[in-house]
Coordinates of C-alpha atoms and ligand atoms in Angstrom, one line a residue:
M33 CA -5.4 -16.3 -2.1
G34 CA -2.4 -14.0 -1.7
K35 CA -0.5 -13.6 1.6
G36 CA -3.7 -13.3 3.7
I37 CA -6.2 -10.8 4.9
S38 CA -5.7 -7.4 6.5
I39 CA -6.8 -7.0 10.1
A40 CA -7.3 -3.5 11.5
L41 CA -7.2 -3.2 15.3
D42 CA -8.0 0.2 16.8
G43 CA -8.7 1.5 20.3
P44 CA -7.5 3.8 23.0
A45 CA -4.3 3.6 25.0
G46 CA -4.1 0.5 27.2
S47 CA -6.9 -1.4 25.6
G48 CA -4.6 -4.3 25.0
K49 CA -4.2 -3.7 21.2
S50 CA -0.5 -4.5 20.9
T51 CA -0.5 -7.7 23.0
I52 CA -3.5 -9.0 21.1
A53 CA -2.4 -7.9 17.7
R54 CA 0.9 -9.7 18.2
A55 CA -0.8 -12.9 19.4
V56 CA -3.2 -12.9 16.4
A57 CA -0.4 -12.2 13.9
L58 CA 1.5 -15.2 15.3
K59 CA -1.4 -17.6 14.9
F60 CA -1.7 -16.8 11.2
G61 CA 2.0 -16.1 10.5
Y62 CA 1.1 -12.5 9.6
Q63 CA 3.2 -9.4 10.0
Y64 CA 2.3 -7.3 13.0
I65 CA 2.6 -3.5 12.3
D66 CA 2.6 -1.3 15.4
T67 CA 1.7 2.1 14.0
G68 CA 1.9 3.8 17.5
A69 CA 5.6 2.9 17.5
M70 CA 6.0 4.9 14.3
Y71 CA 4.5 8.0 15.8
R72 CA 6.7 7.4 18.9
A73 CA 9.8 7.1 16.7
I74 CA 9.2 10.5 15.1
T75 CA 8.5 12.0 18.5
L76 CA 11.8 10.6 19.8
K77 CA 13.7 12.1 16.8
A78 CA 11.9 15.5 17.2
L79 CA 12.8 15.6 20.9
K80 CA 16.5 14.7 20.1
N81 CA 16.6 17.4 17.5
K82 CA 14.9 19.9 19.9
I83 CA 12.1 20.5 17.4
P84 CA 9.0 21.9 19.3
V85 CA 6.2 19.3 19.1
D86 CA 3.9 21.9 17.6
D87 CA 6.2 23.1 14.8
E88 CA 4.3 21.6 11.9
S89 CA 6.6 22.5 9.1
R90 CA 9.8 21.2 10.8
L91 CA 8.0 18.0 11.9
T92 CA 6.7 17.4 8.4
E93 CA 10.3 18.0 7.0
L94 CA 11.7 15.7 9.7
V95 CA 9.3 12.8 8.8
A96 CA 10.3 13.1 5.1
N97 CA 13.9 12.6 6.1
T98 CA 13.4 9.6 8.3
T99 CA 13.2 5.9 7.6
I100 CA 11.3 3.5 9.9
N101 CA 11.0 -0.2 9.6
F102 CA 10.3 -3.2 11.7
K103 CA 12.5 -6.2 12.2
Y104 CA 11.8 -9.5 14.0
I105 CA 14.4 -11.1 16.2
G106 CA 14.2 -14.7 17.0
T107 CA 11.5 -17.2 15.9
G108 CA 9.1 -19.6 17.5
D109 CA 6.4 -18.5 20.0
Q110 CA 8.0 -15.2 21.1
P111 CA 9.6 -13.4 18.2
Q112 CA 10.6 -9.9 19.2
L113 CA 9.5 -7.0 17.1
R114 CA 12.2 -4.3 16.9
V115 CA 11.6 -0.8 15.7
I116 CA 14.4 0.5 13.5
M117 CA 14.7 4.3 12.8
D118 CA 17.4 5.5 10.4
G119 CA 19.1 2.2 10.9
V120 CA 19.1 2.4 14.7
D121 CA 17.1 0.1 17.0
V122 CA 14.9 2.5 19.0
S123 CA 12.5 -0.1 20.5
E124 CA 13.3 0.8 24.1
A125 CA 13.9 4.5 23.6
I126 CA 10.4 5.1 22.1
R127 CA 8.7 3.8 25.3
S128 CA 10.2 6.5 27.6
L129 CA 7.9 8.8 29.6
E130 CA 9.1 11.8 27.7
V131 CA 8.1 10.3 24.4
T132 CA 4.8 9.1 25.8
D133 CA 4.1 12.6 27.1
N134 CA 4.7 14.2 23.7
V135 CA 3.5 11.7 21.2
S136 CA -0.1 12.9 21.1
A137 CA 1.0 16.3 20.0
V138 CA 3.3 15.0 17.3
S139 CA 0.7 12.6 16.0
A140 CA -1.8 15.5 15.6
V141 CA 0.3 17.1 12.9
A142 CA -1.3 16.6 9.5
G143 CA 2.0 16.4 7.6
V144 CA 3.3 13.7 10.0
R145 CA 0.1 11.7 9.6
E146 CA 0.1 12.0 5.9
A147 CA 3.6 10.6 5.5
L148 CA 3.1 7.8 8.1
V149 CA -0.2 6.7 6.7
K150 CA 1.4 6.4 3.3
L151 CA 4.2 4.3 4.7
Q152 CA 1.7 2.1 6.7
R153 CA -0.4 1.5 3.5
S154 CA 2.7 0.4 1.6
M155 CA 3.6 -2.0 4.4
A156 CA 0.1 -3.6 4.2
E157 CA 0.0 -3.7 0.4
E158 CA 0.4 -7.4 0.1
G159 CA -2.0 -8.4 2.9
G160 CA -1.3 -10.8 5.6
V161 CA -1.0 -8.1 8.3
V162 CA -2.4 -7.2 11.6
M163 CA -2.1 -3.4 12.1
D164 CA -2.9 -1.6 15.3
G165 CA -3.4 2.0 16.0
R166 CA -6.2 4.7 16.2
D167 CA -7.2 5.3 12.6
I168 CA -6.5 1.9 10.9
G169 CA -10.1 0.9 10.1
T170 CA -11.2 4.5 9.3
V171 CA -8.2 5.9 7.4
V172 CA -5.2 3.7 6.8
L173 CA -6.9 0.5 5.7
P174 CA -10.6 1.3 5.0
N175 CA -10.9 -1.9 3.0
A176 CA -9.5 -4.2 5.6
E177 CA -11.4 -7.5 5.7
L178 CA -11.6 -7.4 9.5
K179 CA -11.9 -4.4 11.7
I180 CA -11.9 -4.6 15.4
F181 CA -12.3 -1.8 17.9
L182 CA -11.0 -2.7 21.4
T183 CA -12.1 -0.8 24.5
A184 CA -11.8 -1.3 28.3
S185 CA -12.7 0.9 31.2
V186 CA -10.2 3.7 32.2
A187 CA -9.7 1.9 35.6
E188 CA -8.8 -1.4 33.9
R189 CA -6.5 0.2 31.3
S190 CA -4.7 2.1 34.0
K191 CA -4.3 -1.0 36.1
R192 CA -2.8 -2.9 33.0
R193 CA -0.3 -0.1 32.4
W194 CA 0.6 -0.1 36.1
L195 CA 1.3 -3.8 36.1
E196 CA 3.3 -3.5 32.9
L197 CA 5.5 -0.8 34.3
K198 CA 5.8 -2.6 37.6
A199 CA 7.1 -5.6 35.8
K200 CA 9.8 -3.4 34.3
G201 CA 10.7 -2.1 37.8
V202 CA 9.0 1.3 37.3
E203 CA 6.7 2.4 40.1
V204 CA 4.2 5.1 39.2
P205 CA 1.1 5.9 41.3
L206 CA -2.0 4.4 39.7
E207 CA -3.8 7.8 39.9
E208 CA -1.1 9.4 37.8
L209 CA -1.5 6.7 35.1
E210 CA -5.2 7.1 35.2
Q211 CA -4.8 10.9 34.6
Q212 CA -2.3 10.3 31.8
I213 CA -4.7 7.8 30.1
R214 CA -7.7 10.2 30.4
K215 CA -5.6 13.0 28.9
R216 CA -4.4 10.9 26.0
D217 CA -7.9 9.6 25.3
Q218 CA -9.2 13.2 25.3
F219 CA -6.4 14.4 23.0
D220 CA -6.5 11.4 20.6
S221 CA -10.3 11.5 20.2
N222 CA -10.6 15.3 19.7
R223 CA -7.8 16.2 17.4
A224 CA -8.8 17.6 14.0
V225 CA -7.0 15.1 11.8
D226 CA -8.0 11.4 11.9
P227 CA -9.2 11.3 15.5
L228 CA -9.7 8.0 17.3
R229 CA -13.1 6.7 16.4
Q230 CA -14.7 3.4 15.7
A231 CA -15.2 2.6 12.0
E232 CA -18.9 1.9 11.1
D233 CA -18.1 -1.6 10.1
A234 CA -15.7 -2.4 13.0
I235 CA -16.7 -5.0 15.6
L236 CA -16.6 -3.6 19.2
L237 CA -14.9 -5.7 21.8
D238 CA -14.9 -4.6 25.4
T239 CA -12.0 -6.3 27.0
T240 CA -12.5 -5.0 30.6
D241 CA -13.5 -8.5 31.9
L242 CA -11.8 -10.6 29.3
S243 CA -8.3 -12.3 29.4
I244 CA -5.8 -11.8 26.6
S245 CA -6.4 -15.3 25.4
E246 CA -10.2 -14.9 25.4
V247 CA -9.9 -11.7 23.2
T248 CA -7.3 -13.4 21.0
D249 CA -9.5 -16.4 20.4
R250 CA -12.5 -14.3 19.6
I251 CA -10.5 -12.3 17.0
V252 CA -9.0 -15.5 15.5
E253 CA -12.5 -16.9 15.1
L254 CA -13.6 -13.7 13.3
A255 CA -10.5 -13.8 11.1
L256 CA -11.1 -17.4 10.1
A257 CA -14.6 -16.5 9.1
K258 CA -13.1 -13.8 6.9
G259 CA -10.8 -16.3 5.1
A260 CA -7.6 -16.1 7.2
E261 CA -5.7 -19.4 7.4
F262 CA -3.6 -20.7 10.2
K263 CA 0.1 -20.7 9.7
P264 CA 1.2 -24.2 8.7
T265 CA 3.1 -25.9 11.5
Ligands
DC574 O1 -0.5 3.0 20.8 P1 0.6 3.9 21.4 O2 0.4 4.3 22.8 O3 2.0 3.4 21.1 O4 0.4 5.2 20.5 C1 1.1 6.4 20.7 C2 0.4 7.6 20.2 O5 0.4 7.6 18.8 C3 -1.0 7.7 20.7 O6 -1.1 8.7 21.7 C4 -1.8 8.1 19.5 C5 -0.9 8.1 18.4 N1 -1.3 7.2 17.3 C6 -2.1 7.7 16.3 O7 -2.4 8.9 16.3 N2 -2.4 7.0 15.2 C7 -2.1 5.7 15.2 N3 -2.4 4.9 14.1 C8 -1.3 5.1 16.2 C9 -1.0 5.9 17.3

């Protein structure tokens, strides 16, 4: 076997994708690829360059002139994934409220998607990856050995975001987050290009009443059945 299988993890905002993808990748010693971070990075650059988020031609040009890669810092149980754009670490900057508010619009631009999908495919070329996003099982890696679609109720996803922000010292009313999540769901599911939808051969996991480790264990089990092998210790 080569470097391992490809695992595609899709689902709406707040379904727990990134936490779970990271945990699964760690078990197998696979690379975790956060495709949402790539759309966020382009959004950050567009905002900095004052490019309107609906200016398709300038955004398409922008993405062609941008490099994005991932870097791990530290080892052991908690390696940190850093997002590097044009040589600069933007891991924190891409999580700002302004980026979050504008990323759906930027990620709806066909030229942006085309370039990032190409880059994502090249990152997964050798296998041994866990990639999370909205269109991984349907568009980016249609031949992935394992496809998972994670969901959770809007109330639960809003609560998770609220706790996440609170841990960072940011207090946002729960209702506001609920509204934000509904809006993003609506936008991501209804855009013309590569909307969020479950691949026919994806396994649906509702995480509303499951803990992170329960979901991780379930996916690990499914991956083992598809030929993944634990990272040697
Ligand atoms: O997962 P996230 O919140 O970081 O994603 C940010 C946005 O990027 C989200 O609103 C939808 C978009 N996205 C996408 O269109 N396709 C992907 N593969 C990943 C994210």
